[in-house]
Coordinates of C-alpha atoms in Angstrom, one line a residue:
X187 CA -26.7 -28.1 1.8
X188 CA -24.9 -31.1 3.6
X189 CA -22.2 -32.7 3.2
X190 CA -21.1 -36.3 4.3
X191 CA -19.5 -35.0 7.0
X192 CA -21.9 -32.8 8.2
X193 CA -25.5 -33.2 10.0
X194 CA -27.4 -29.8 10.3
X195 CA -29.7 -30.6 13.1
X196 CA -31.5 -26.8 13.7
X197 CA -31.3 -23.4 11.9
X198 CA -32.2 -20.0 14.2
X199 CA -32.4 -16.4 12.4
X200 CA -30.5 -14.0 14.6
X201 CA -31.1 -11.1 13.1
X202 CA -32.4 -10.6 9.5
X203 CA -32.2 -6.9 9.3
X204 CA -29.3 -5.4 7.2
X205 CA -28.0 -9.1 6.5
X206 CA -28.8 -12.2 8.1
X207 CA -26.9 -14.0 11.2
X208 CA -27.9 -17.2 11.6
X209 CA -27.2 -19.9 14.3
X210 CA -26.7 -23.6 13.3
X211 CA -26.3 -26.9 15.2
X212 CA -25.1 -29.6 13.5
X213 CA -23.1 -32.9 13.6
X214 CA -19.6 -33.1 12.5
X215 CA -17.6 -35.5 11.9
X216 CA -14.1 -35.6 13.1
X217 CA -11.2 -37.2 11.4
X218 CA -11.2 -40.0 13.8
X219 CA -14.7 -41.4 13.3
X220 CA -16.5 -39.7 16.4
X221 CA -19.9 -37.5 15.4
X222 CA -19.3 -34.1 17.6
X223 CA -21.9 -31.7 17.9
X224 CA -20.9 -28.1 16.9
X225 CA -22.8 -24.5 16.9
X226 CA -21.9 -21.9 14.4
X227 CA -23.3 -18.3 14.0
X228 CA -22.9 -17.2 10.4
X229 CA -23.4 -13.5 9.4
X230 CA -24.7 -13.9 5.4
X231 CA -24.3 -10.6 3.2
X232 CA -23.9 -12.0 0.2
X233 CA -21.0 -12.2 -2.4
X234 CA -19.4 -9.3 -3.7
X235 CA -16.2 -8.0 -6.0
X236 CA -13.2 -6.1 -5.9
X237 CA -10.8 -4.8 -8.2
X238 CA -7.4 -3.0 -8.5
X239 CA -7.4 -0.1 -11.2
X240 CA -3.7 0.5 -12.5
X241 CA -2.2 2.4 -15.0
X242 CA 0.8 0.3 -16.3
X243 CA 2.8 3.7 -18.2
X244 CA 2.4 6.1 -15.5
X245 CA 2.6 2.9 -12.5
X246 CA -0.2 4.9 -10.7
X247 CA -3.3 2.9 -9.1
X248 CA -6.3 4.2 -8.2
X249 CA -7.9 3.3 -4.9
X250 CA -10.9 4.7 -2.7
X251 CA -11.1 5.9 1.0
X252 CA -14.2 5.7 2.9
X253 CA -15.3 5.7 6.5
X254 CA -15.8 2.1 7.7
X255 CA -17.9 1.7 11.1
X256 CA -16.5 -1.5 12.4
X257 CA -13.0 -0.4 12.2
X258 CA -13.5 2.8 14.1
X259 CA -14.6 1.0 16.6
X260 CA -11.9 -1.3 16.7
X261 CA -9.6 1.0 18.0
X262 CA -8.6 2.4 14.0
X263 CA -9.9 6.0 12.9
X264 CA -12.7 4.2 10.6
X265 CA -11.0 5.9 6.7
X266 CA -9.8 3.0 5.3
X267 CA -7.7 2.8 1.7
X268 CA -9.3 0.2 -0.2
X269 CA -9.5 -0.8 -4.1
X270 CA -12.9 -0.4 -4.8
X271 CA -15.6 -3.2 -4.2
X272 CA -19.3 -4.0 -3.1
X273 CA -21.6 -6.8 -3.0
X274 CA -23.2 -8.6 -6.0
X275 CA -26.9 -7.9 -5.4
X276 CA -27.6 -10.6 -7.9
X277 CA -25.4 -9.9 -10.6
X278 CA -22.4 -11.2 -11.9
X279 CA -19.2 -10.6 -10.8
X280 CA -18.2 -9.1 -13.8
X281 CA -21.1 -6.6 -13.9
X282 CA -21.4 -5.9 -10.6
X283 CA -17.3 -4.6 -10.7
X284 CA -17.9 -2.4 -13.5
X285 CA -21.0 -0.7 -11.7
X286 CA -19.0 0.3 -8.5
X287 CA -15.9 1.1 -10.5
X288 CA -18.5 3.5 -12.2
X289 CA -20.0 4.4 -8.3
X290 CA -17.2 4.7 -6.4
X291 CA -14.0 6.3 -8.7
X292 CA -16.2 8.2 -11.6
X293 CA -13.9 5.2 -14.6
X294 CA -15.7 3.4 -16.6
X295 CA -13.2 1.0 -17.7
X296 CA -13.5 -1.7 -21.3
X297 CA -12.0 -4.6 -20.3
X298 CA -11.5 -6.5 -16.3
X299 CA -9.3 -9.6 -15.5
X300 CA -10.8 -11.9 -13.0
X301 CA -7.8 -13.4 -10.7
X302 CA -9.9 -15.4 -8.0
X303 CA -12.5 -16.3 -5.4
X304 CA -11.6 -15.8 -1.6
X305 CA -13.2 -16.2 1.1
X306 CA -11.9 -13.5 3.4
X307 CA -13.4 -14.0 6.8
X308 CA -14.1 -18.1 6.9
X309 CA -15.0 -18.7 10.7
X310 CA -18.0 -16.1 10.7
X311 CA -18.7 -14.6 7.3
X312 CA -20.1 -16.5 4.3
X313 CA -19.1 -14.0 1.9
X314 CA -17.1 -15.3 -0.9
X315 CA -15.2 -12.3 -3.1
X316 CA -13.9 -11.9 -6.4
X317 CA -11.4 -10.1 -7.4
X318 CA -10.6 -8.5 -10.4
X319 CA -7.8 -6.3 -11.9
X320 CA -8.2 -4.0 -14.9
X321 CA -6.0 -1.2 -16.7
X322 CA -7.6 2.7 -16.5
X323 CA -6.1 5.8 -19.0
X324 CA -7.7 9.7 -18.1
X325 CA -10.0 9.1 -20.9
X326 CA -11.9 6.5 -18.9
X327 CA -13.3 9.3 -16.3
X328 CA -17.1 9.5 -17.4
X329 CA -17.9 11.4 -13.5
X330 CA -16.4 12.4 -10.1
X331 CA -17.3 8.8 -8.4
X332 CA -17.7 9.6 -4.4
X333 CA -20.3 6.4 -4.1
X334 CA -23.7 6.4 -3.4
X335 CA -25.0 9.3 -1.2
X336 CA -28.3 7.8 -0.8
X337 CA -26.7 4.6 0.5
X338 CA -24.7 6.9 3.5
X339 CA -21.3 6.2 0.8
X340 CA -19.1 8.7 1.1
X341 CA -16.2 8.2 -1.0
X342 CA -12.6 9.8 -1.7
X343 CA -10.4 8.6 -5.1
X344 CA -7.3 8.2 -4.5
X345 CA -4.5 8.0 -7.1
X346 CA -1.1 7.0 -5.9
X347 CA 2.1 5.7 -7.5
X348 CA 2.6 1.7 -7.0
X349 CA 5.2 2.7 -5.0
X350 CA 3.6 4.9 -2.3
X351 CA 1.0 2.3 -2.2
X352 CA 3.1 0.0 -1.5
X353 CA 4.8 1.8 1.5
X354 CA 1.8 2.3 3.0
X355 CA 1.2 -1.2 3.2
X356 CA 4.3 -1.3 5.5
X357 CA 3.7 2.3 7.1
X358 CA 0.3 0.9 8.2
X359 CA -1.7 3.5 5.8
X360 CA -3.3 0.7 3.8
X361 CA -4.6 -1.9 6.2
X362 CA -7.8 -3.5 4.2
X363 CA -7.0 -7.1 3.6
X364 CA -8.3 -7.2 0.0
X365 CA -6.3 -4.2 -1.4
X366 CA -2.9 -5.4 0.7
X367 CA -3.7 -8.9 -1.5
X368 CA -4.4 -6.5 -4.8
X369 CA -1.1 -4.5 -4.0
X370 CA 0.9 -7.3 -3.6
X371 CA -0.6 -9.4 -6.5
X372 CA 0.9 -5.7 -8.6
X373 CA 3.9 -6.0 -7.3
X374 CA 4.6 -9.6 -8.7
X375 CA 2.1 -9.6 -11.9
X376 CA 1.6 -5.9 -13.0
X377 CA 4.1 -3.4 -12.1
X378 CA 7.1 -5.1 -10.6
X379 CA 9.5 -2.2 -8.4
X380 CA 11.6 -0.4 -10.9
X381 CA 15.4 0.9 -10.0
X382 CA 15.2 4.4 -8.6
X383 CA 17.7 7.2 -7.6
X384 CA 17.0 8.0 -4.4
X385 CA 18.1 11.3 -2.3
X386 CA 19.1 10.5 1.6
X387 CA 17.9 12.9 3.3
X388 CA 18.6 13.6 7.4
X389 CA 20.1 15.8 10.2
X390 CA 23.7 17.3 8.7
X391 CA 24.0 20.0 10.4
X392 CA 21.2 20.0 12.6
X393 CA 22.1 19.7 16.3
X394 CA 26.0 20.0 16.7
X395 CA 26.2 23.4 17.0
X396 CA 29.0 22.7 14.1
X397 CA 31.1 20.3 15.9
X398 CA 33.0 18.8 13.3
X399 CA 32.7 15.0 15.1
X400 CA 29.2 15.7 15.5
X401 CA 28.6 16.5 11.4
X402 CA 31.0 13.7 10.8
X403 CA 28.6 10.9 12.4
X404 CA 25.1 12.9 10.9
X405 CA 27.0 12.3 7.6
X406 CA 28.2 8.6 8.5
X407 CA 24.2 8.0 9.7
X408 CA 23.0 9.0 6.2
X409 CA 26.0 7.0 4.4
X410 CA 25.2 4.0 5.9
X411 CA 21.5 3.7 4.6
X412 CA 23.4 3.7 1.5
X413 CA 24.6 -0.1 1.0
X414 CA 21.4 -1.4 1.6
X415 CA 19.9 0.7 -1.1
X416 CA 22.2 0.0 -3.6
X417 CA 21.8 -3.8 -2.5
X418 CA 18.3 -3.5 -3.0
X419 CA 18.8 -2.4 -6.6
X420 CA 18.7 1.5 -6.4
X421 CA 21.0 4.1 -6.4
X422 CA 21.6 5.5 -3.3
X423 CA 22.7 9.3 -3.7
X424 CA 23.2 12.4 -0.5
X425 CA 23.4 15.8 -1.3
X426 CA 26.5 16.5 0.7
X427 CA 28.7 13.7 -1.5
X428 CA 28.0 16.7 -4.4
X429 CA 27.6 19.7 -3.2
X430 CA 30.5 19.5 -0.6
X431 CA 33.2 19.2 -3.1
X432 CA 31.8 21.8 -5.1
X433 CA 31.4 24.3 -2.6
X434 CA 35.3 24.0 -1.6
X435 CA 36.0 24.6 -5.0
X436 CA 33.4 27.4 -4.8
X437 CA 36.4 29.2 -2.4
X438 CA 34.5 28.1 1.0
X439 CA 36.8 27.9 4.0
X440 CA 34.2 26.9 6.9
X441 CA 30.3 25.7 7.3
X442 CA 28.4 28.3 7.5
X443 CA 29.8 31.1 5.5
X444 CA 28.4 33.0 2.8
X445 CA 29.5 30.4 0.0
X446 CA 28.9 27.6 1.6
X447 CA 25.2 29.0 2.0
X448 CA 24.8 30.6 -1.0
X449 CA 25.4 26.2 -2.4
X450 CA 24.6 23.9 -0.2
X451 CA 21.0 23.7 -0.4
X452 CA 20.2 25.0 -3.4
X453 CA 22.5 22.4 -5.3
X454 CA 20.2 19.6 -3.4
X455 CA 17.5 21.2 -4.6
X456 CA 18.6 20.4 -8.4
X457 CA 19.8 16.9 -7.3
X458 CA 16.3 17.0 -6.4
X459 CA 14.9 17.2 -9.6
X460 CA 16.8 14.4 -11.0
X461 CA 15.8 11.6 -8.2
X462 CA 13.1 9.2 -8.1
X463 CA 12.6 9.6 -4.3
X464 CA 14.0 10.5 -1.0
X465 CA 14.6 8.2 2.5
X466 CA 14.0 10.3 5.4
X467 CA 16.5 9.2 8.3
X468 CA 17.2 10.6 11.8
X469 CA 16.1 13.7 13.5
X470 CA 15.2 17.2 13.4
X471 CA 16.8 19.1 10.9
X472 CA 14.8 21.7 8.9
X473 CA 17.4 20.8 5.6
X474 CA 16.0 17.3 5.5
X475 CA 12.3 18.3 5.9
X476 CA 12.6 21.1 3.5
X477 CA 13.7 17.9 0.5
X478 CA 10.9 16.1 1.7
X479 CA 8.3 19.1 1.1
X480 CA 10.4 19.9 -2.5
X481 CA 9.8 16.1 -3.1
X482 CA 6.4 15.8 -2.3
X483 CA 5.9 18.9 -4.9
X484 CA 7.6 17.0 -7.5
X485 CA 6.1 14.0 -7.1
X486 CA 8.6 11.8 -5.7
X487 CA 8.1 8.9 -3.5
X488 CA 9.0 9.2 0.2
X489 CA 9.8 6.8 2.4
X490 CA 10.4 7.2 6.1
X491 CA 12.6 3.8 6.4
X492 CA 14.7 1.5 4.7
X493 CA 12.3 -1.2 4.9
X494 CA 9.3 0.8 3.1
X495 CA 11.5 0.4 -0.3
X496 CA 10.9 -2.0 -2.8
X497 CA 13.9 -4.4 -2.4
X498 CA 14.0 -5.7 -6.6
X499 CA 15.3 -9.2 -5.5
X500 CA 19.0 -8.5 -7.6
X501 CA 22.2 -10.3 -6.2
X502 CA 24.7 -8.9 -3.2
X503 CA 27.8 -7.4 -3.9
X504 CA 30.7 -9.5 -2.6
X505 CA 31.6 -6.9 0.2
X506 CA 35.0 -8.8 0.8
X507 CA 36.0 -9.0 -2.7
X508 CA 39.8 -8.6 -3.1
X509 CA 41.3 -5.5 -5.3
X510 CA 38.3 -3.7 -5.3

């Protein structure tokens, strides 16, 4: 096909094993009336489809991770998180999405929302990729999924909160192009961030041998992550703003003794089971690691920095505000 602005002149096949890779020579031309002549290899695979399986009550997606040649060796392990996908092999979009969502996850889902067409790799690929997004319940699970075996697919399901999988798009977990587009497409459209109450968790104790100036600025470390979270729409809480008080009361007269024991970390514990998620901040401290493994059994989201949370967009308190 030609356009007005381009001359193809020759056509070589490269290679026409898997896919095709083709070389072209051909006339273009530029803006300012001069014909330049230009050679292109283009790698042609076909079109395919992708799509993004959410669950909009229980904010969970389900995504797939499989072993991915090219990226291992591009320097990356080669298990990739993706939303699932595959090429069209002649069928519609539409159809071919519901087959690998069959294939790949085990779902077999009613109804799929086409978003758009992208090209996702212009200067060398001529694949062009839909993408899709459509709703799954636990009733839609018809099989185990895991791909292909035949075809050398290989394939985990994942199901994740919208919130972890949006972390991992800035932990560097999730770095597939198409699901970081899906993700992010969720996180405007689909299942915008929700408030949470969310547990700070770091070194108290841990490292200063008890030195009261040393626990002083572990405390002021985890305090000051949280501003930002209650900026960012959440509700910052630390263990130590409740159980401290309480253990005084409790007839504690140092760190370390028997009451102050016997309290500490089993009242984070219960302020466990009432938070969304937990921020882990600083160092070493077995305290801190033990709420994240409590967490992780409860299902909370962890995030390892203040910017993996979902900042909800509200307006900044006036931090100079008189008479408050």
């Amino acid at each position: 096909m030609e356009h007005e602005r381009v001359r193809i002149q020759q056509v070589e096949v490269l290679s026409d094993d898997w896919y095709t890779l083709r070389k072209t020579t051909f006339d273009y031309l530029r803006r300012d009336g001069r014909w330049q002549r230009q050679t292109r290899e283009t790698y042609d695979r076909g079109n395919g489809a992708t799509i993004l399986l959410y669950n909009r009550a229980r904010r969970t997606v389900l995504l797939t991770r499989q072993f991915r040649f090219p990226a291992y060796v591009n320097g990356h392990s080669g298990f990739l998180i993706e939303t699932a996908a595959g090429l069209l092999d002649n069928a519609s979009p539409e159809e071919r999405i519901r087959a690998e969502i069959e294939e790949e996850t085990g779902y077999r889902i009613s109804t799929v929302e086409k978003l758009m067409d992208v090209f996702m790799s212009p200067g060398s690929v001529t694949e062009r990729l839909h993408f899709f997004v459509g709703e799954y319940e636990a009733r839609d699970r018809i099989g185990d999924g895991g791909g292909v075996a035949a075809e050398g697919e290989d394939i985990e399901v994942l199901e994740l909160s919208a919130e972890e999988a949006i972390a991992m798009i800035a932990n560097g977990s999730i770095a597939d192009g198409k699901t970081i587009m899906l993700l992010q497409y969720m996180q405007l459209h689909l299942l915008k961030p929700v408030s949470q109450m969310i547990l700070i968790a770091g070194p108290y104790r841990s490292g200063t041998g008890d030195d009261p100036d040393l626990i002083r600025r572990n405390l002021e470390a985890m305090e000051a992550c949280a501003l930002p979270l209650y900026e960012a729409g959440h509700l910052p809480v630390l263990g130590e703003w409740h159980a401290l008080p309480l253990i005084r009361q409790a007839g504690s007269t140092r760190i370390g003794d028997a009451v102050f024991e016997a309290m500490f970390h089993s009242h984070a514990r219960r302020l466990l089971a009432r938070c969304d998620a937990v921020l882990r901040i600083g160092g070493a401290s077995q305290g801190a690691d033990s709420m994240v493994e409590i967490a992780r059994t409860l299902g909370l989201h962890i995030y390892n920095a203040l910017a993996e949370v979902p900042d909800l967009g509200e307006r900044k308190p006036a931090r100079e505000a008189p008479g408050i």
